């Protein structure tokens, strides 16, 4: 009986409860997207405006201090290549993720407020893309962490 | 009976085949991300313990590391809960399970949002101190 009451006769719907959850989700998603975009712009502007030799040397010194040792031979080359690929992918994926998150928030909110199925589905489509990009970035991050851990145990 | 209120309109929004397809894909990827996150967090903890310096600095680093691990585990648990409950509700048409899944997604984004506020505040403070340090050194 309990099962029957919770199971919808007409399939799943965005009811009042899930609608309010979706609303709050889109609110936070929009906030994250906007703050992340501002942060990316501020960091870029900081490096472009404060482009002097002293600042560059300070950062390169801090970077070298935080570098872990490299693996010897072929594994070391793979580690370096993986690190560079991860860096490039991370640099590309962050702005893409920010845009996808913003679009998810925009269309899902519109779909729920106006009960527009197409907007709602478009919002979910962007959330799907967001999770795909996040998944690939997470996979690259895992490989990078995996190599760092191997380095710690081998050297 | 009128339905002018936007909250009432949500009753008209059905999760159709397209939305189900998107949600299925979203939950699959969310599950992958959560599992990768758990492994990544565990590896980070192992790395912290292995590379930890001697003495009091290590204890402080370990405390910060454990707080970081606890937060990350909580984030990925919410994501996994969203994935599991939403995926199950899509198969059984269980409205309560679906609502619970979306509630977990809300919590996931909420925690990330709050963490983002903290991180941005700390980064701003860091830049301020870095600038002050550079200015004081002439």
mmCIF file of C-alpha atoms in Angstrom:
data_model
loop_
_atom_site.group_PDB
_atom_site.id
_atom_site.type_symbol
_atom_site.label_atom_id
_atom_site.label_comp_id
_atom_site.label_asym_id
_atom_site.label_seq_id
_atom_site.Cartn_x
_atom_site.Cartn_y
_atom_site.Cartn_z
ATOM 1 C CA UNK A 1 0.000 0.000 0.000
ATOM 2 C CA UNK A 2 2.843 2.313 0.938
ATOM 3 C CA UNK A 3 4.387 1.714 -2.470
ATOM 4 C CA UNK A 4 1.133 2.609 -4.236
ATOM 5 C CA UNK A 5 0.802 5.974 -2.539
ATOM 6 C CA UNK A 6 4.309 7.074 -3.513
ATOM 7 C CA UNK A 7 4.044 5.783 -7.064
ATOM 8 C CA UNK A 8 2.499 8.264 -9.489
ATOM 9 C CA UNK A 9 -0.316 7.068 -11.749
ATOM 10 C CA UNK A 10 0.784 9.427 -14.522
ATOM 11 C CA UNK A 11 4.562 9.015 -14.292
ATOM 12 C CA UNK A 12 7.022 11.402 -12.716
ATOM 13 C CA UNK A 13 6.186 15.070 -12.414
ATOM 14 C CA UNK A 14 7.925 18.157 -11.168
ATOM 15 C CA UNK A 15 5.526 18.687 -8.261
ATOM 16 C CA UNK A 16 5.544 21.511 -5.721
ATOM 17 C CA UNK A 17 8.260 19.847 -3.618
ATOM 18 C CA UNK A 18 10.675 18.947 -6.424
ATOM 19 C CA UNK A 19 9.875 22.271 -8.093
ATOM 20 C CA UNK A 20 11.081 24.156 -5.029
ATOM 21 C CA UNK A 21 14.195 21.958 -4.876
ATOM 22 C CA UNK A 22 14.881 22.664 -8.549
ATOM 23 C CA UNK A 23 14.392 26.390 -7.925
ATOM 24 C CA UNK A 24 16.932 26.403 -5.117
ATOM 25 C CA UNK A 25 19.315 24.244 -7.153
ATOM 26 C CA UNK A 26 19.203 26.710 -10.036
ATOM 27 C CA UNK A 27 19.736 29.594 -7.606
ATOM 28 C CA UNK A 28 22.926 28.018 -6.261
ATOM 29 C CA UNK A 29 24.042 26.896 -9.729
ATOM 30 C CA UNK A 30 23.661 30.459 -11.039
ATOM 31 C CA UNK A 31 25.564 31.807 -8.041
ATOM 32 C CA UNK A 32 28.404 29.292 -8.532
ATOM 33 C CA UNK A 33 28.570 30.072 -12.261
ATOM 34 C CA UNK A 34 28.668 33.853 -11.784
ATOM 35 C CA UNK A 35 31.193 33.804 -8.908
ATOM 36 C CA UNK A 36 33.427 31.338 -10.776
ATOM 37 C CA UNK A 37 33.307 33.472 -13.923
ATOM 38 C CA UNK A 38 34.164 36.603 -11.933
ATOM 39 C CA UNK A 39 36.990 34.725 -10.181
ATOM 40 C CA UNK A 40 38.436 33.549 -13.525
ATOM 41 C CA UNK A 41 38.256 37.096 -14.938
ATOM 42 C CA UNK A 42 39.794 38.631 -11.775
ATOM 43 C CA UNK A 43 42.673 36.138 -11.705
ATOM 44 C CA UNK A 44 43.342 36.678 -15.438
ATOM 45 C CA UNK A 45 43.163 40.458 -15.014
ATOM 46 C CA UNK A 46 45.512 40.301 -12.030
ATOM 47 C CA UNK A 47 48.127 38.408 -14.010
ATOM 48 C CA UNK A 48 47.727 40.603 -17.098
ATOM 49 C CA UNK A 49 47.765 43.934 -15.250
ATOM 50 C CA UNK A 50 50.480 43.014 -12.754
ATOM 51 C CA UNK A 51 52.706 41.554 -15.470
ATOM 52 C CA UNK A 52 56.126 42.403 -14.124
ATOM 53 C CA UNK A 53 59.296 40.350 -13.695
ATOM 54 C CA UNK A 54 59.223 40.393 -9.912
ATOM 55 C CA UNK A 55 55.707 39.005 -9.665
ATOM 56 C CA UNK A 56 56.545 36.335 -12.236
ATOM 57 C CA UNK A 57 59.688 35.292 -10.341
ATOM 58 C CA UNK A 58 57.767 35.146 -7.025
ATOM 59 C CA UNK A 59 55.154 32.857 -8.545
ATOM 60 C CA UNK A 60 57.684 30.661 -10.362
ATOM 61 C CA UNK A 61 59.629 30.285 -7.087
ATOM 62 C CA UNK A 62 56.432 29.289 -5.245
ATOM 63 C CA UNK A 63 55.571 26.893 -8.100
ATOM 64 C CA UNK A 64 58.994 25.218 -8.018
ATOM 65 C CA UNK A 65 58.797 24.820 -4.233
ATOM 66 C CA UNK A 66 55.491 22.975 -4.587
ATOM 67 C CA UNK A 67 56.685 20.674 -7.363
ATOM 68 C CA UNK A 68 56.989 16.999 -6.473
ATOM 69 C CA UNK A 69 59.816 14.834 -7.789
ATOM 70 C CA UNK A 70 59.430 13.188 -11.167
ATOM 71 C CA UNK A 71 59.418 9.506 -11.944
ATOM 72 C CA UNK A 72 62.470 8.222 -13.803
ATOM 73 C CA UNK A 73 62.460 7.135 -17.460
ATOM 74 C CA UNK A 74 59.335 6.608 -19.516
ATOM 75 C CA UNK A 75 57.006 6.904 -16.527
ATOM 76 C CA UNK A 76 58.474 10.343 -15.824
ATOM 77 C CA UNK A 77 57.742 11.458 -19.397
ATOM 78 C CA UNK A 78 54.201 10.082 -19.150
ATOM 79 C CA UNK A 79 53.786 11.938 -15.846
ATOM 80 C CA UNK A 80 54.954 15.234 -17.376
ATOM 81 C CA UNK A 81 52.764 14.826 -20.472
ATOM 82 C CA UNK A 82 49.777 13.910 -18.299
ATOM 83 C CA UNK A 83 50.418 16.936 -16.097
ATOM 84 C CA UNK A 84 50.506 19.261 -19.107
ATOM 85 C CA UNK A 85 47.395 17.707 -20.659
ATOM 86 C CA UNK A 86 45.600 18.001 -17.302
ATOM 87 C CA UNK A 87 46.622 21.665 -17.064
ATOM 88 C CA UNK A 88 45.371 22.478 -20.567
ATOM 89 C CA UNK A 89 42.143 20.499 -20.099
ATOM 90 C CA UNK A 90 41.529 22.165 -16.741
ATOM 91 C CA UNK A 91 42.099 25.606 -18.286
ATOM 92 C CA UNK A 92 39.593 24.858 -21.042
ATOM 93 C CA UNK A 93 37.044 22.962 -18.949
ATOM 94 C CA UNK A 94 36.533 25.577 -16.206
ATOM 95 C CA UNK A 95 35.048 28.317 -18.469
ATOM 96 C CA UNK A 96 33.030 25.686 -20.372
ATOM 97 C CA UNK A 97 31.638 24.259 -17.125
ATOM 98 C CA UNK A 98 30.780 27.732 -15.863
ATOM 99 C CA UNK A 99 28.805 28.528 -19.037
ATOM 100 C CA UNK A 100 27.026 25.148 -19.002
ATOM 101 C CA UNK A 101 26.080 25.598 -15.340
ATOM 102 C CA UNK A 102 24.705 29.065 -16.042
ATOM 103 C CA UNK A 103 22.659 27.780 -18.986
ATOM 104 C CA UNK A 104 21.296 24.922 -16.869
ATOM 105 C CA UNK A 105 20.215 27.402 -14.199
ATOM 106 C CA UNK A 106 18.670 29.792 -16.720
ATOM 107 C CA UNK A 107 16.633 27.283 -18.731
ATOM 108 C CA UNK A 108 15.577 25.040 -15.855
ATOM 109 C CA UNK A 109 14.349 28.020 -13.841
ATOM 110 C CA UNK A 110 12.443 29.325 -16.851
ATOM 111 C CA UNK A 111 10.970 25.888 -17.502
ATOM 112 C CA UNK A 112 9.760 25.498 -13.929
ATOM 113 C CA UNK A 113 8.428 29.026 -13.491
ATOM 114 C CA UNK A 114 6.528 29.029 -16.782
ATOM 115 C CA UNK A 115 5.835 25.267 -16.840
ATOM 116 C CA UNK A 116 7.586 25.069 -20.227
ATOM 117 C CA UNK A 117 8.608 21.517 -20.924
ATOM 118 C CA UNK A 118 11.057 22.498 -23.675
ATOM 119 C CA UNK A 119 12.957 24.977 -21.505
ATOM 120 C CA UNK A 120 13.073 22.466 -18.668
ATOM 121 C CA UNK A 121 14.460 19.774 -20.982
ATOM 122 C CA UNK A 122 16.994 22.235 -22.429
ATOM 123 C CA UNK A 123 18.122 23.007 -18.874
ATOM 124 C CA UNK A 124 18.562 19.309 -18.149
ATOM 125 C CA UNK A 125 20.491 18.906 -21.411
ATOM 126 C CA UNK A 126 22.985 21.559 -20.257
ATOM 127 C CA UNK A 127 23.240 19.875 -16.840
ATOM 128 C CA UNK A 128 24.046 16.630 -18.674
ATOM 129 C CA UNK A 129 26.832 18.355 -20.637
ATOM 130 C CA UNK A 130 28.073 19.932 -17.397
ATOM 131 C CA UNK A 131 28.345 16.521 -15.745
ATOM 132 C CA UNK A 132 30.067 15.021 -18.815
ATOM 133 C CA UNK A 133 32.741 17.765 -18.821
ATOM 134 C CA UNK A 134 33.058 17.460 -15.022
ATOM 135 C CA UNK A 135 33.450 13.694 -15.362
ATOM 136 C CA UNK A 136 36.258 13.991 -17.905
ATOM 137 C CA UNK A 137 37.985 16.643 -15.755
ATOM 138 C CA UNK A 138 37.580 14.426 -12.667
ATOM 139 C CA UNK A 139 39.105 11.490 -14.562
ATOM 140 C CA UNK A 140 42.122 13.571 -15.554
ATOM 141 C CA UNK A 141 42.432 14.781 -11.966
ATOM 142 C CA UNK A 142 42.348 11.196 -10.727
ATOM 143 C CA UNK A 143 45.130 10.153 -13.140
ATOM 144 C CA UNK A 144 47.197 13.126 -12.010
ATOM 145 C CA UNK A 145 46.674 12.316 -8.303
ATOM 146 C CA UNK A 146 47.417 8.650 -9.024
ATOM 147 C CA UNK A 147 50.803 9.531 -10.541
ATOM 148 C CA UNK A 148 51.583 11.926 -7.680
ATOM 149 C CA UNK A 149 50.868 9.129 -5.185
ATOM 150 C CA UNK A 150 53.072 6.668 -7.119
ATOM 151 C CA UNK A 151 55.876 9.259 -7.106
ATOM 152 C CA UNK A 152 55.537 9.617 -3.336
ATOM 153 C CA UNK A 153 55.886 5.886 -2.780
ATOM 154 C CA UNK A 154 58.635 5.224 -5.332
ATOM 155 C CA UNK A 155 60.953 8.150 -4.644
ATOM 156 C CA UNK B 1 -9.781 27.627 -9.693
ATOM 157 C CA UNK B 2 -6.889 29.553 -11.172
ATOM 158 C CA UNK B 3 -3.262 28.577 -11.524
ATOM 159 C CA UNK B 4 -1.561 31.927 -11.803
ATOM 160 C CA UNK B 5 0.988 31.137 -9.153
ATOM 161 C CA UNK B 6 4.242 29.859 -10.642
ATOM 162 C CA UNK B 7 4.500 27.260 -7.869
ATOM 163 C CA UNK B 8 1.163 25.781 -8.963
ATOM 164 C CA UNK B 9 2.301 25.626 -12.580
ATOM 165 C CA UNK B 10 4.948 23.079 -11.684
ATOM 166 C CA UNK B 11 2.147 20.512 -11.322
ATOM 167 C CA UNK B 12 1.796 20.681 -15.103
ATOM 168 C CA UNK B 13 5.431 19.864 -15.753
ATOM 169 C CA UNK B 14 5.730 16.232 -16.625
ATOM 170 C CA UNK B 15 9.075 14.428 -16.760
ATOM 171 C CA UNK B 16 8.747 13.218 -20.345
ATOM 172 C CA UNK B 17 10.905 10.795 -22.358
ATOM 173 C CA UNK B 18 13.461 13.485 -23.312
ATOM 174 C CA UNK B 19 13.861 14.627 -19.711
ATOM 175 C CA UNK B 20 14.155 10.993 -18.588
ATOM 176 C CA UNK B 21 16.901 10.384 -21.129
ATOM 177 C CA UNK B 22 18.813 13.457 -19.948
ATOM 178 C CA UNK B 23 18.319 12.482 -16.293
ATOM 179 C CA UNK B 24 19.547 8.930 -16.954
ATOM 180 C CA UNK B 25 22.719 10.295 -18.522
ATOM 181 C CA UNK B 26 23.128 12.860 -15.726
ATOM 182 C CA UNK B 27 22.797 10.194 -13.014
ATOM 183 C CA UNK B 28 25.317 7.896 -14.768
ATOM 184 C CA UNK B 29 27.896 10.672 -14.952
ATOM 185 C CA UNK B 30 27.101 11.836 -11.414
ATOM 186 C CA UNK B 31 27.779 8.302 -10.170
ATOM 187 C CA UNK B 32 31.111 8.197 -12.053
ATOM 188 C CA UNK B 33 32.120 11.618 -10.676
ATOM 189 C CA UNK B 34 31.200 10.586 -7.122
ATOM 190 C CA UNK B 35 33.211 7.356 -7.339
ATOM 191 C CA UNK B 36 36.221 9.159 -8.850
ATOM 192 C CA UNK B 37 35.848 11.755 -6.100
ATOM 193 C CA UNK B 38 35.947 9.110 -3.363
ATOM 194 C CA UNK B 39 39.087 7.497 -4.866
ATOM 195 C CA UNK B 40 40.727 10.890 -5.406
ATOM 196 C CA UNK B 41 39.997 11.946 -1.820
ATOM 197 C CA UNK B 42 41.415 8.685 -0.456
ATOM 198 C CA UNK B 43 44.566 9.073 -2.591
ATOM 199 C CA UNK B 44 44.975 12.668 -1.404
ATOM 200 C CA UNK B 45 44.748 11.514 2.212
ATOM 201 C CA UNK B 46 47.331 8.777 1.572
ATOM 202 C CA UNK B 47 49.605 11.352 -0.088
ATOM 203 C CA UNK B 48 49.198 13.745 2.827
ATOM 204 C CA UNK B 49 50.102 11.080 5.374
ATOM 205 C CA UNK B 50 53.059 9.809 3.308
ATOM 206 C CA UNK B 51 54.508 13.217 2.466
ATOM 207 C CA UNK B 52 53.712 14.779 5.842
ATOM 208 C CA UNK B 53 56.521 16.735 7.524
ATOM 209 C CA UNK B 54 57.720 15.893 11.019
ATOM 210 C CA UNK B 55 56.487 17.483 14.249
ATOM 211 C CA UNK B 56 53.721 19.986 14.932
ATOM 212 C CA UNK B 57 53.363 21.159 11.326
ATOM 213 C CA UNK B 58 52.315 17.655 10.334
ATOM 214 C CA UNK B 59 49.583 17.581 13.002
ATOM 215 C CA UNK B 60 48.152 20.883 11.729
ATOM 216 C CA UNK B 61 48.345 19.680 8.117
ATOM 217 C CA UNK B 62 46.650 16.426 9.098
ATOM 218 C CA UNK B 63 43.789 18.252 10.852
ATOM 219 C CA UNK B 64 43.232 20.468 7.789
ATOM 220 C CA UNK B 65 43.531 17.384 5.575
ATOM 221 C CA UNK B 66 40.925 15.488 7.581
ATOM 222 C CA UNK B 67 38.514 18.457 7.475
ATOM 223 C CA UNK B 68 39.053 18.614 3.700
ATOM 224 C CA UNK B 69 38.420 14.869 3.373
ATOM 225 C CA UNK B 70 35.235 15.087 5.491
ATOM 226 C CA UNK B 71 33.870 17.927 3.320
ATOM 227 C CA UNK B 72 34.741 16.143 0.073
ATOM 228 C CA UNK B 73 33.171 12.876 1.273
ATOM 229 C CA UNK B 74 29.998 14.767 2.227
ATOM 230 C CA UNK B 75 29.828 16.453 -1.205
ATOM 231 C CA UNK B 76 30.287 13.169 -3.074
ATOM 232 C CA UNK B 77 27.797 11.384 -0.809
ATOM 233 C CA UNK B 78 25.136 13.937 -1.766
ATOM 234 C CA UNK B 79 26.017 13.485 -5.439
ATOM 235 C CA UNK B 80 25.866 9.696 -5.152
ATOM 236 C CA UNK B 81 22.564 9.913 -3.281
ATOM 237 C CA UNK B 82 21.162 12.133 -6.052
ATOM 238 C CA UNK B 83 22.349 9.661 -8.693
ATOM 239 C CA UNK B 84 21.045 6.539 -6.943
ATOM 240 C CA UNK B 85 17.635 7.891 -5.913
ATOM 241 C CA UNK B 86 16.910 9.697 -9.173
ATOM 242 C CA UNK B 87 17.995 6.717 -11.293
ATOM 243 C CA UNK B 88 15.851 4.362 -9.204
ATOM 244 C CA UNK B 89 12.844 6.694 -9.356
ATOM 245 C CA UNK B 90 13.121 6.898 -13.149
ATOM 246 C CA UNK B 91 12.722 3.130 -13.316
ATOM 247 C CA UNK B 92 9.926 2.797 -10.766
ATOM 248 C CA UNK B 93 8.170 6.179 -11.257
ATOM 249 C CA UNK B 94 8.499 6.792 -7.541
ATOM 250 C CA UNK B 95 7.727 10.477 -6.975
ATOM 251 C CA UNK B 96 9.091 10.499 -3.413
ATOM 252 C CA UNK B 97 12.391 8.995 -4.554
ATOM 253 C CA UNK B 98 12.611 11.550 -7.344
ATOM 254 C CA UNK B 99 12.008 14.423 -4.928
ATOM 255 C CA UNK B 100 14.614 13.009 -2.535
ATOM 256 C CA UNK B 101 17.117 12.770 -5.394
ATOM 257 C CA UNK B 102 16.553 16.382 -6.469
ATOM 258 C CA UNK B 103 16.838 17.451 -2.823
ATOM 259 C CA UNK B 104 20.294 15.810 -2.759
ATOM 260 C CA UNK B 105 21.260 17.666 -5.944
ATOM 261 C CA UNK B 106 20.178 20.899 -4.242
ATOM 262 C CA UNK B 107 22.343 20.061 -1.209
ATOM 263 C CA UNK B 108 25.280 19.224 -3.492
ATOM 264 C CA UNK B 109 25.169 22.625 -5.211
ATOM 265 C CA UNK B 110 24.471 24.405 -1.924
ATOM 266 C CA UNK B 111 27.591 22.971 -0.252
ATOM 267 C CA UNK B 112 29.723 23.827 -3.289
ATOM 268 C CA UNK B 113 28.288 27.356 -3.255
ATOM 269 C CA UNK B 114 29.092 27.845 0.428
ATOM 270 C CA UNK B 115 32.607 26.428 -0.081
ATOM 271 C CA UNK B 116 33.052 28.780 -3.028
ATOM 272 C CA UNK B 117 32.209 31.763 -0.795
ATOM 273 C CA UNK B 118 34.838 30.593 1.728
ATOM 274 C CA UNK B 119 37.485 29.918 -0.959
ATOM 275 C CA UNK B 120 36.919 33.267 -2.709
ATOM 276 C CA UNK B 121 37.174 35.075 0.645
ATOM 277 C CA UNK B 122 40.442 33.266 1.442
ATOM 278 C CA UNK B 123 41.862 33.949 -2.055
ATOM 279 C CA UNK B 124 41.005 37.654 -1.728
ATOM 280 C CA UNK B 125 42.708 37.693 1.671
ATOM 281 C CA UNK B 126 45.712 35.877 0.177
ATOM 282 C CA UNK B 127 46.060 38.392 -2.659
ATOM 283 C CA UNK B 128 45.741 41.240 -0.167
ATOM 284 C CA UNK B 129 48.476 39.800 2.067
ATOM 285 C CA UNK B 130 50.651 39.031 -0.970
ATOM 286 C CA UNK B 131 50.299 42.622 -2.175
ATOM 287 C CA UNK B 132 50.986 43.998 1.300
ATOM 288 C CA UNK B 133 54.030 41.756 1.631
ATOM 289 C CA UNK B 134 55.418 42.921 -1.701
ATOM 290 C CA UNK B 135 54.770 46.566 -0.822
ATOM 291 C CA UNK B 136 56.473 46.235 2.574
ATOM 292 C CA UNK B 137 59.557 44.634 1.010
ATOM 293 C CA UNK B 138 59.810 47.668 -1.239
#
